[in-house]
Amino acid sequence: MREKLDAAARMPGEPAMFGAGAHGFRLGPPLPESDVAAFEREHGVRLPEDYRAFITTIGNGGPGRWGGAGPYYGLHPLHEWDLGLWNETTPAVLATPFPVEPGHVLGSWVVADDEEPYPGTVALSDQGCGLMSLLVVTGPGRGRIVNTGDGPQPPHFTADEGFLAWYERWLDAVLAGKRLF
């Protein structure tokens, strides 16, 4: 993963991939294991292993306005985990299971005004126009990436099996010179 990220940073000229100019393929420093463990204790969750390994060994967030090297406008740092939530953060929202499971197609996505539509998720990246990529940390989709809709559209899971597969798919698209992820 690190080799591909370094290769993306060395590509000549301006990055072709949407949003890459915001982070320049740079990540912030990895988080200490103690910080991640404290986050997990505070929220009553255990982060998916591949994401946990990434933020403790490769990097966390970064220098861009929206984060570091990653899809769309970049990866958010862990401390901005709640950027994908619509309602005020409560202590138990991250430990509350995300209600949708992979493979289940929703005809509509209606939630009450006081109900959080994306519990059990960590914000990964901002796609622009109010759309987000989230990592499910609690519930039947644990470890999977879900993309939000704008307004009452149902969320949908990516085909990726986990965070590292999603991230590597983005890096492969960057290295292939693609403009969109």
Coordinates of N, CA and C in Angstrom, one line a residue:
M1 N 0.8 -1.2 0.0 CA 0.0 0.0 0.0 C 0.9 1.3 0.0
R2 N 1.9 1.2 0.8 CA 2.8 2.4 0.9 C 3.5 2.6 -0.4
E3 N 3.9 1.5 -1.1 CA 4.6 1.7 -2.4 C 3.7 2.3 -3.4
K4 N 2.4 1.9 -3.4 CA 1.5 2.5 -4.4 C 1.2 4.0 -4.1
L5 N 1.1 4.3 -2.8 CA 0.9 5.7 -2.4 C 2.1 6.5 -2.8
D6 N 3.3 6.0 -2.6 CA 4.5 6.8 -3.0 C 4.6 6.9 -4.5
A7 N 4.2 5.9 -5.2 CA 4.2 6.0 -6.7 C 3.2 7.0 -7.2
A8 N 2.0 7.1 -6.5 CA 1.0 8.1 -6.9 C 1.6 9.5 -6.6
A9 N 2.3 9.7 -5.5 CA 2.8 11.0 -5.2 C 3.9 11.4 -6.2
R10 N 4.6 10.5 -6.8 CA 5.7 10.8 -7.7 C 5.2 11.0 -9.2
M11 N 3.9 10.8 -9.4 CA 3.4 10.9 -10.8 C 3.7 12.3 -11.3
P12 N 4.1 12.5 -12.5 CA 4.4 13.8 -13.0 C 3.2 14.7 -13.2
G13 N 3.3 16.0 -13.1 CA 2.2 16.9 -13.4 C 1.1 16.9 -12.3
E14 N 0.1 17.6 -12.6 CA -1.1 17.7 -11.7 C -1.8 16.3 -11.7
P15 N -2.3 15.9 -10.5 CA -3.0 14.7 -10.4 C -4.3 14.7 -11.3
A16 N -4.5 13.6 -12.0 CA -5.8 13.5 -12.8 C -7.0 13.2 -11.9
M17 N -6.8 12.5 -10.9 CA -7.9 12.0 -10.0 C -8.6 13.2 -9.3
F18 N -9.9 13.2 -9.4 CA -10.7 14.2 -8.7 C -10.3 14.3 -7.2
G19 N -10.1 15.5 -6.8 CA -9.8 15.7 -5.3 C -8.4 15.6 -4.9
A20 N -7.6 14.9 -5.7 CA -6.2 14.6 -5.3 C -5.4 15.9 -5.1
G21 N -5.7 17.0 -5.8 CA -5.0 18.2 -5.6 C -5.1 18.8 -4.2
A22 N -6.2 18.4 -3.5 CA -6.4 18.9 -2.2 C -5.5 18.3 -1.1
H23 N -5.0 17.1 -1.4 CA -4.1 16.4 -0.4 C -2.7 16.1 -0.9
G24 N -2.5 16.1 -2.2 CA -1.2 15.9 -2.8 C -0.6 14.5 -2.4
F25 N -1.5 13.5 -2.1 CA -1.1 12.2 -1.8 C -0.3 12.1 -0.5
R26 N -0.5 13.0 0.4 CA 0.2 13.0 1.7 C -0.8 12.6 2.8
L27 N -0.3 11.9 3.8 CA -1.1 11.5 4.9 C -0.5 12.1 6.2
G28 N -1.3 12.3 7.2 CA -0.8 12.7 8.5 C -0.1 11.5 9.1
P29 N 0.6 11.7 10.2 CA 1.3 10.7 10.9 C 0.4 9.6 11.4
P30 N 0.8 8.4 11.5 CA 0.0 7.3 12.2 C -0.3 7.7 13.6
L31 N -1.5 7.2 14.0 CA -1.9 7.4 15.4 C -1.2 6.3 16.3
P32 N -0.8 6.7 17.5 CA -0.3 5.8 18.5 C -1.4 4.8 18.8
E33 N -1.0 3.5 19.1 CA -1.9 2.5 19.4 C -2.8 2.9 20.7
S34 N -2.1 3.6 21.6 CA -2.8 4.0 22.8 C -4.0 5.0 22.5
D35 N -3.8 5.9 21.5 CA -4.9 6.8 21.1 C -6.1 6.0 20.5
V36 N -5.8 5.1 19.7 CA -6.8 4.3 19.1 C -7.6 3.5 20.1
A37 N -6.8 2.8 21.0 CA -7.5 2.1 22.1 C -8.3 2.9 22.9
A38 N -7.9 4.2 23.2 CA -8.7 5.1 24.0 C -10.0 5.5 23.3
F39 N -9.9 5.7 22.0 CA -11.1 6.0 21.2 C -12.1 4.9 21.2
E40 N -11.6 3.7 21.1 CA -12.4 2.5 21.1 C -13.1 2.3 22.5
R41 N -12.4 2.5 23.5 CA -13.0 2.4 24.9 C -14.0 3.5 25.1
E42 N -13.7 4.7 24.6 CA -14.7 5.8 24.8 C -16.0 5.6 24.1
H43 N -15.9 4.9 22.9 CA -17.1 4.7 22.1 C -17.7 3.3 22.2
G44 N -17.1 2.4 22.9 CA -17.6 1.1 23.0 C -17.5 0.3 21.8
V45 N -16.5 0.5 21.0 CA -16.4 -0.3 19.7 C -15.0 -0.8 19.5
R46 N -14.8 -1.7 18.6 CA -13.5 -2.1 18.1 C -13.5 -1.8 16.6
L47 N -12.5 -1.0 16.2 CA -12.5 -0.6 14.8 C -12.1 -1.8 13.9
P48 N -12.6 -1.9 12.7 CA -12.2 -3.0 11.8 C -10.7 -3.1 11.7
E49 N -10.1 -4.3 11.7 CA -8.7 -4.5 11.8 C -7.9 -3.8 10.7
D50 N -8.4 -3.9 9.4 CA -7.7 -3.3 8.3 C -7.6 -1.8 8.4
Y51 N -8.7 -1.1 8.8 CA -8.7 0.3 9.0 C -7.8 0.7 10.2
R52 N -7.9 -0.1 11.3 CA -7.1 0.2 12.5 C -5.6 0.1 12.2
A53 N -5.2 -1.0 11.4 CA -3.8 -1.1 11.0 C -3.4 0.0 10.2
F54 N -4.2 0.5 9.3 CA -3.9 1.6 8.4 C -3.6 2.9 9.2
I55 N -4.5 3.2 10.1 CA -4.3 4.5 10.8 C -3.2 4.4 11.9
T56 N -2.8 3.2 12.3 CA -1.7 3.1 13.2 C -0.3 2.8 12.6
T57 N -0.3 2.5 11.3 CA 1.0 2.2 10.7 C 1.3 3.0 9.4
I58 N 0.2 3.4 8.7 CA 0.5 4.1 7.4 C 0.2 5.6 7.6
G59 N -0.9 6.0 8.1 CA -1.2 7.4 8.3 C -2.7 7.7 8.7
N60 N -2.9 8.8 9.3 CA -4.3 9.2 9.7 C -4.6 10.6 9.3
G61 N -5.6 10.8 8.4 CA -5.9 12.1 7.9 C -4.8 12.7 7.2
G62 N -4.6 14.0 7.2 CA -3.5 14.6 6.5 C -3.6 16.1 6.3
P63 N -2.8 16.6 5.4 CA -2.7 18.1 5.3 C -3.8 18.8 4.5
G64 N -4.6 18.1 3.8 CA -5.6 18.7 3.0 C -6.7 19.3 3.8
R65 N -7.5 20.2 3.2 CA -8.6 20.8 3.9 C -9.6 19.8 4.4
W66 N -9.7 18.7 3.7 CA -10.7 17.6 4.1 C -9.9 16.3 4.5
G67 N -8.6 16.4 4.6 CA -7.9 15.2 5.1 C -6.7 14.9 4.3
G68 N -6.3 13.6 4.3 CA -5.1 13.2 3.6 C -5.4 12.3 2.4
A69 N -4.3 11.7 1.9 CA -4.4 10.9 0.6 C -5.5 9.9 0.7
G70 N -6.5 10.0 -0.2 CA -7.6 9.1 -0.2 C -8.6 9.5 -1.2
P71 N -9.6 8.6 -1.4 CA -10.7 8.9 -2.4 C -11.4 10.2 -2.1
Y72 N -11.8 10.7 -3.3 CA -12.6 12.0 -3.3 C -11.7 13.1 -2.8
Y73 N -12.2 13.8 -1.7 CA -11.4 15.0 -1.2 C -10.3 14.5 -0.2
G74 N -10.2 13.2 0.1 CA -9.2 12.7 1.0 C -9.8 12.1 2.3
L75 N -8.9 11.4 3.0 CA -9.3 10.7 4.2 C -9.4 11.6 5.4
H76 N -10.5 11.5 6.1 CA -10.7 12.3 7.3 C -9.9 11.6 8.4
P77 N -9.3 12.4 9.3 CA -8.6 11.8 10.5 C -9.7 11.2 11.4
L78 N -9.3 10.2 12.2 CA -10.2 9.5 13.1 C -11.0 10.5 14.0
H79 N -10.3 11.6 14.5 CA -11.1 12.5 15.4 C -12.2 13.2 14.7
E80 N -12.3 13.1 13.4 CA -13.5 13.7 12.7 C -14.5 12.6 12.3
W81 N -14.5 11.5 13.0 CA -15.3 10.3 12.7 C -16.8 10.6 12.5
D82 N -17.3 11.7 13.2 CA -18.7 11.9 13.2 C -19.2 12.9 12.1
L83 N -18.3 13.2 11.1 CA -18.7 14.2 10.0 C -19.9 13.6 9.2
G84 N -20.1 12.4 9.1 CA -21.1 11.8 8.3 C -22.5 11.7 9.0
L85 N -22.5 12.1 10.3 CA -23.8 12.0 11.0 C -24.6 13.3 10.7
W86 N -25.9 13.1 10.8 CA -26.8 14.2 10.5 C -27.3 14.9 11.8
N87 N -27.3 14.1 12.9 CA -27.8 14.7 14.2 C -26.6 14.9 15.1
E88 N -26.9 15.5 16.2 CA -25.9 15.7 17.3 C -25.4 14.4 17.8
T89 N -24.1 14.3 17.9 CA -23.4 13.1 18.4 C -23.8 12.8 19.8
T90 N -24.2 11.5 20.0 CA -24.5 11.1 21.4 C -23.4 10.0 21.7
P91 N -23.2 9.8 23.0 CA -22.1 8.9 23.4 C -22.2 7.5 22.8
A92 N -23.4 7.0 22.6 CA -23.6 5.6 22.1 C -23.8 5.5 20.6
V93 N -23.8 6.6 19.9 CA -24.1 6.5 18.4 C -23.1 5.6 17.7
L94 N -21.9 5.5 18.0 CA -21.0 4.7 17.2 C -21.1 3.2 17.6
A95 N -21.6 2.9 18.8 CA -21.8 1.5 19.2 C -23.2 1.0 18.7
T96 N -24.0 1.9 18.2 CA -25.3 1.5 17.7 C -25.2 0.9 16.3
P97 N -25.7 -0.3 16.1 CA -25.5 -0.9 14.8 C -26.1 -0.1 13.6
F98 N -25.3 -0.1 12.6 CA -25.8 0.5 11.3 C -26.9 -0.4 10.8
P99 N -28.1 0.1 10.5 CA -29.2 -0.7 10.2 C -29.3 -1.5 8.9
V100 N -28.4 -1.2 8.0 CA -28.5 -1.8 6.7 C -27.4 -2.8 6.5
E101 N -27.7 -3.9 5.8 CA -26.7 -4.9 5.6 C -26.3 -5.0 4.1
P102 N -25.1 -5.4 3.8 CA -24.7 -5.6 2.4 C -25.6 -6.5 1.7
G103 N -25.9 -6.2 0.5 CA -26.8 -7.0 -0.4 C -28.3 -6.7 -0.2
H104 N -28.7 -6.0 0.8 CA -30.1 -5.7 1.0 C -30.4 -4.4 0.3
V105 N -31.3 -4.4 -0.6 CA -31.6 -3.2 -1.4 C -32.8 -2.5 -0.8
L106 N -32.7 -1.3 -0.4 CA -33.8 -0.5 0.2 C -34.5 0.2 -0.9
G107 N -35.8 0.2 -0.9 CA -36.6 1.0 -1.8 C -36.7 2.4 -1.5
S108 N -36.6 2.7 -0.2 CA -36.6 4.1 0.2 C -35.8 4.2 1.5
W109 N -35.5 5.4 1.9 CA -34.6 5.7 3.1 C -35.3 6.8 3.8
V110 N -36.2 6.4 4.7 CA -37.0 7.4 5.5 C -36.6 7.2 6.9
V111 N -36.2 8.3 7.6 CA -35.9 8.2 9.0 C -36.6 9.4 9.6
A112 N -36.9 9.3 10.9 CA -37.5 10.3 11.6 C -36.5 11.5 11.8
D113 N -37.0 12.7 12.0 CA -36.1 13.8 12.2 C -35.1 13.7 13.3
D114 N -35.6 13.0 14.4 CA -34.7 12.9 15.5 C -33.8 11.6 15.5
E115 N -34.0 10.8 14.4 CA -33.3 9.5 14.3 C -32.0 9.7 13.5
E116 N -30.9 9.2 13.9 CA -29.6 9.3 13.2 C -29.6 8.2 12.1
P117 N -29.5 8.6 10.8 CA -29.6 7.6 9.7 C -28.3 6.8 9.6
Y118 N -27.2 7.3 10.1 CA -25.9 6.6 9.9 C -25.2 6.2 11.2
P119 N -25.9 5.6 12.2 CA -25.2 5.2 13.4 C -24.2 4.1 13.1
G120 N -23.2 3.9 14.0 CA -22.3 2.8 13.8 C -21.3 3.0 12.6
T121 N -21.1 4.2 12.2 CA -20.2 4.5 11.1 C -19.2 5.6 11.4
V122 N -18.0 5.5 10.8 CA -17.0 6.4 10.9 C -16.8 7.1 9.5
A123 N -16.8 8.4 9.5 CA -16.6 9.2 8.2 C -15.2 8.9 7.7
L124 N -15.2 8.5 6.4 CA -13.9 8.3 5.7 C -13.5 9.4 4.8
S125 N -14.5 9.8 3.9 CA -14.1 10.8 3.0 C -15.4 11.5 2.5
D126 N -15.2 12.8 2.2 CA -16.2 13.7 1.6 C -16.2 13.6 0.1
Q127 N -17.3 13.2 -0.5 CA -17.3 13.1 -2.0 C -17.7 14.4 -2.6
G128 N -18.2 15.4 -1.8 CA -18.7 16.6 -2.4 C -20.2 16.6 -2.4
C129 N -20.8 17.7 -2.5 CA -22.3 17.9 -2.6 C -23.0 17.1 -1.5
G130 N -22.5 17.0 -0.3 CA -23.2 16.4 0.8 C -23.1 14.8 0.8
L131 N -22.3 14.2 -0.1 CA -22.2 12.8 -0.2 C -20.9 12.4 0.6
M132 N -21.0 11.2 1.3 CA -19.9 10.8 2.1 C -19.6 9.3 1.8
S133 N -18.4 8.9 2.1 CA -18.1 7.5 2.2 C -17.8 7.2 3.7
L134 N -18.5 6.2 4.2 CA -18.4 5.9 5.6 C -18.0 4.4 5.8
L135 N -17.3 4.2 6.9 CA -16.9 2.8 7.3 C -17.8 2.3 8.4
V136 N -18.5 1.2 8.1 CA -19.4 0.6 9.1 C -18.5 -0.1 10.2
V137 N -18.7 0.3 11.4 CA -17.9 -0.3 12.5 C -18.8 -1.1 13.4
T138 N -20.1 -1.0 13.3 CA -21.0 -1.8 14.2 C -22.2 -2.2 13.3
G139 N -22.6 -3.4 13.4 CA -23.8 -3.9 12.7 C -23.4 -5.0 11.7
P140 N -24.4 -5.5 10.9 CA -24.1 -6.6 10.0 C -23.2 -6.2 8.8
G141 N -23.0 -5.0 8.6 CA -22.1 -4.5 7.5 C -20.7 -4.2 8.0
R142 N -20.4 -4.6 9.3 CA -19.1 -4.2 9.9 C -17.9 -4.4 9.0
G143 N -17.1 -3.4 8.8 CA -15.9 -3.5 8.0 C -16.1 -3.0 6.6
R144 N -17.3 -2.9 6.2 CA -17.6 -2.5 4.8 C -17.8 -1.0 4.6
I145 N -17.6 -0.5 3.4 CA -17.7 0.9 3.1 C -19.1 1.1 2.5
V146 N -19.8 2.2 3.0 CA -21.1 2.5 2.5 C -21.0 4.0 2.0
N147 N -21.7 4.3 0.9 CA -21.8 5.6 0.4 C -23.1 6.2 0.7
T148 N -23.2 7.4 1.2 CA -24.5 8.0 1.5 C -25.1 8.7 0.3
G149 N -26.4 8.9 0.4 CA -27.1 9.6 -0.7 C -27.3 11.1 -0.2
D150 N -27.8 11.9 -1.1 CA -28.2 13.2 -0.7 C -29.6 13.3 -0.4
G151 N -29.9 13.5 0.9 CA -31.3 13.5 1.3 C -31.8 12.1 1.6
P152 N -33.1 11.8 1.1 CA -33.7 10.6 1.5 C -33.3 9.3 0.7
Q153 N -32.3 9.4 -0.1 CA -31.8 8.3 -0.9 C -31.2 7.3 0.0
P154 N -31.4 6.0 -0.2 CA -30.8 5.0 0.6 C -29.3 4.9 0.4
P155 N -28.5 4.5 1.4 CA -27.1 4.3 1.3 C -26.8 3.1 0.5
H156 N -25.6 3.0 -0.1 CA -25.3 1.7 -0.8 C -23.9 1.3 -0.5
F157 N -23.7 0.0 -0.3 CA -22.4 -0.5 0.0 C -21.5 -0.6 -1.3
T158 N -20.3 -0.4 -1.2 CA -19.4 -0.6 -2.3 C -19.2 -2.1 -2.4
A159 N -18.6 -2.6 -3.5 CA -18.3 -4.0 -3.7 C -17.1 -4.4 -2.9
D160 N -16.3 -3.5 -2.4 CA -15.1 -3.8 -1.7 C -15.4 -4.6 -0.4
E161 N -14.5 -5.5 -0.1 CA -14.7 -6.3 1.1 C -14.3 -5.6 2.4
G162 N -13.6 -4.5 2.3 CA -13.2 -3.8 3.5 C -12.4 -2.5 3.1
F163 N -11.9 -1.8 4.2 CA -11.2 -0.6 4.0 C -10.0 -0.7 3.0
L164 N -9.2 -1.6 3.3 CA -7.9 -1.7 2.5 C -8.3 -2.0 1.0
A165 N -9.2 -2.9 0.7 CA -9.6 -3.1 -0.7 C -10.2 -1.9 -1.3
W166 N -11.0 -1.1 -0.6 CA -11.5 0.2 -1.1 C -10.4 1.1 -1.4
Y167 N -9.4 1.3 -0.4 CA -8.3 2.2 -0.6 C -7.4 1.8 -1.7
E168 N -7.1 0.5 -1.8 CA -6.3 0.0 -2.9 C -6.9 0.2 -4.3
R169 N -8.2 0.0 -4.3 CA -8.9 0.2 -5.6 C -8.8 1.7 -6.0
W170 N -8.9 2.6 -5.1 CA -8.6 4.0 -5.4 C -7.2 4.2 -5.9
L171 N -6.2 3.7 -5.2 CA -4.8 3.9 -5.6 C -4.6 3.3 -7.0
D172 N -5.2 2.1 -7.3 CA -5.0 1.6 -8.6 C -5.6 2.5 -9.7
A173 N -6.8 3.1 -9.4 CA -7.4 4.0 -10.3 C -6.5 5.3 -10.5
V174 N -5.9 5.8 -9.5 CA -5.0 6.9 -9.6 C -3.8 6.5 -10.5
L175 N -3.2 5.4 -10.2 CA -2.0 5.0 -11.0 C -2.3 4.7 -12.4
A176 N -3.6 4.4 -12.7 CA -4.0 4.1 -14.1 C -4.4 5.4 -14.8
G177 N -4.3 6.6 -14.1 CA -4.5 7.9 -14.7 C -6.0 8.2 -14.8
K178 N -6.9 7.5 -14.0 CA -8.3 7.8 -14.1 C -8.6 9.1 -13.4
R179 N -9.7 9.8 -13.8 CA -10.1 11.0 -13.3 C -11.1 10.9 -12.1
L180 N -11.9 9.8 -12.2 CA -12.9 9.6 -11.2 C -12.8 8.2 -10.5
F181 N -13.2 8.1 -9.3 CA -13.1 6.9 -8.5 C -14.4 6.2 -8.6

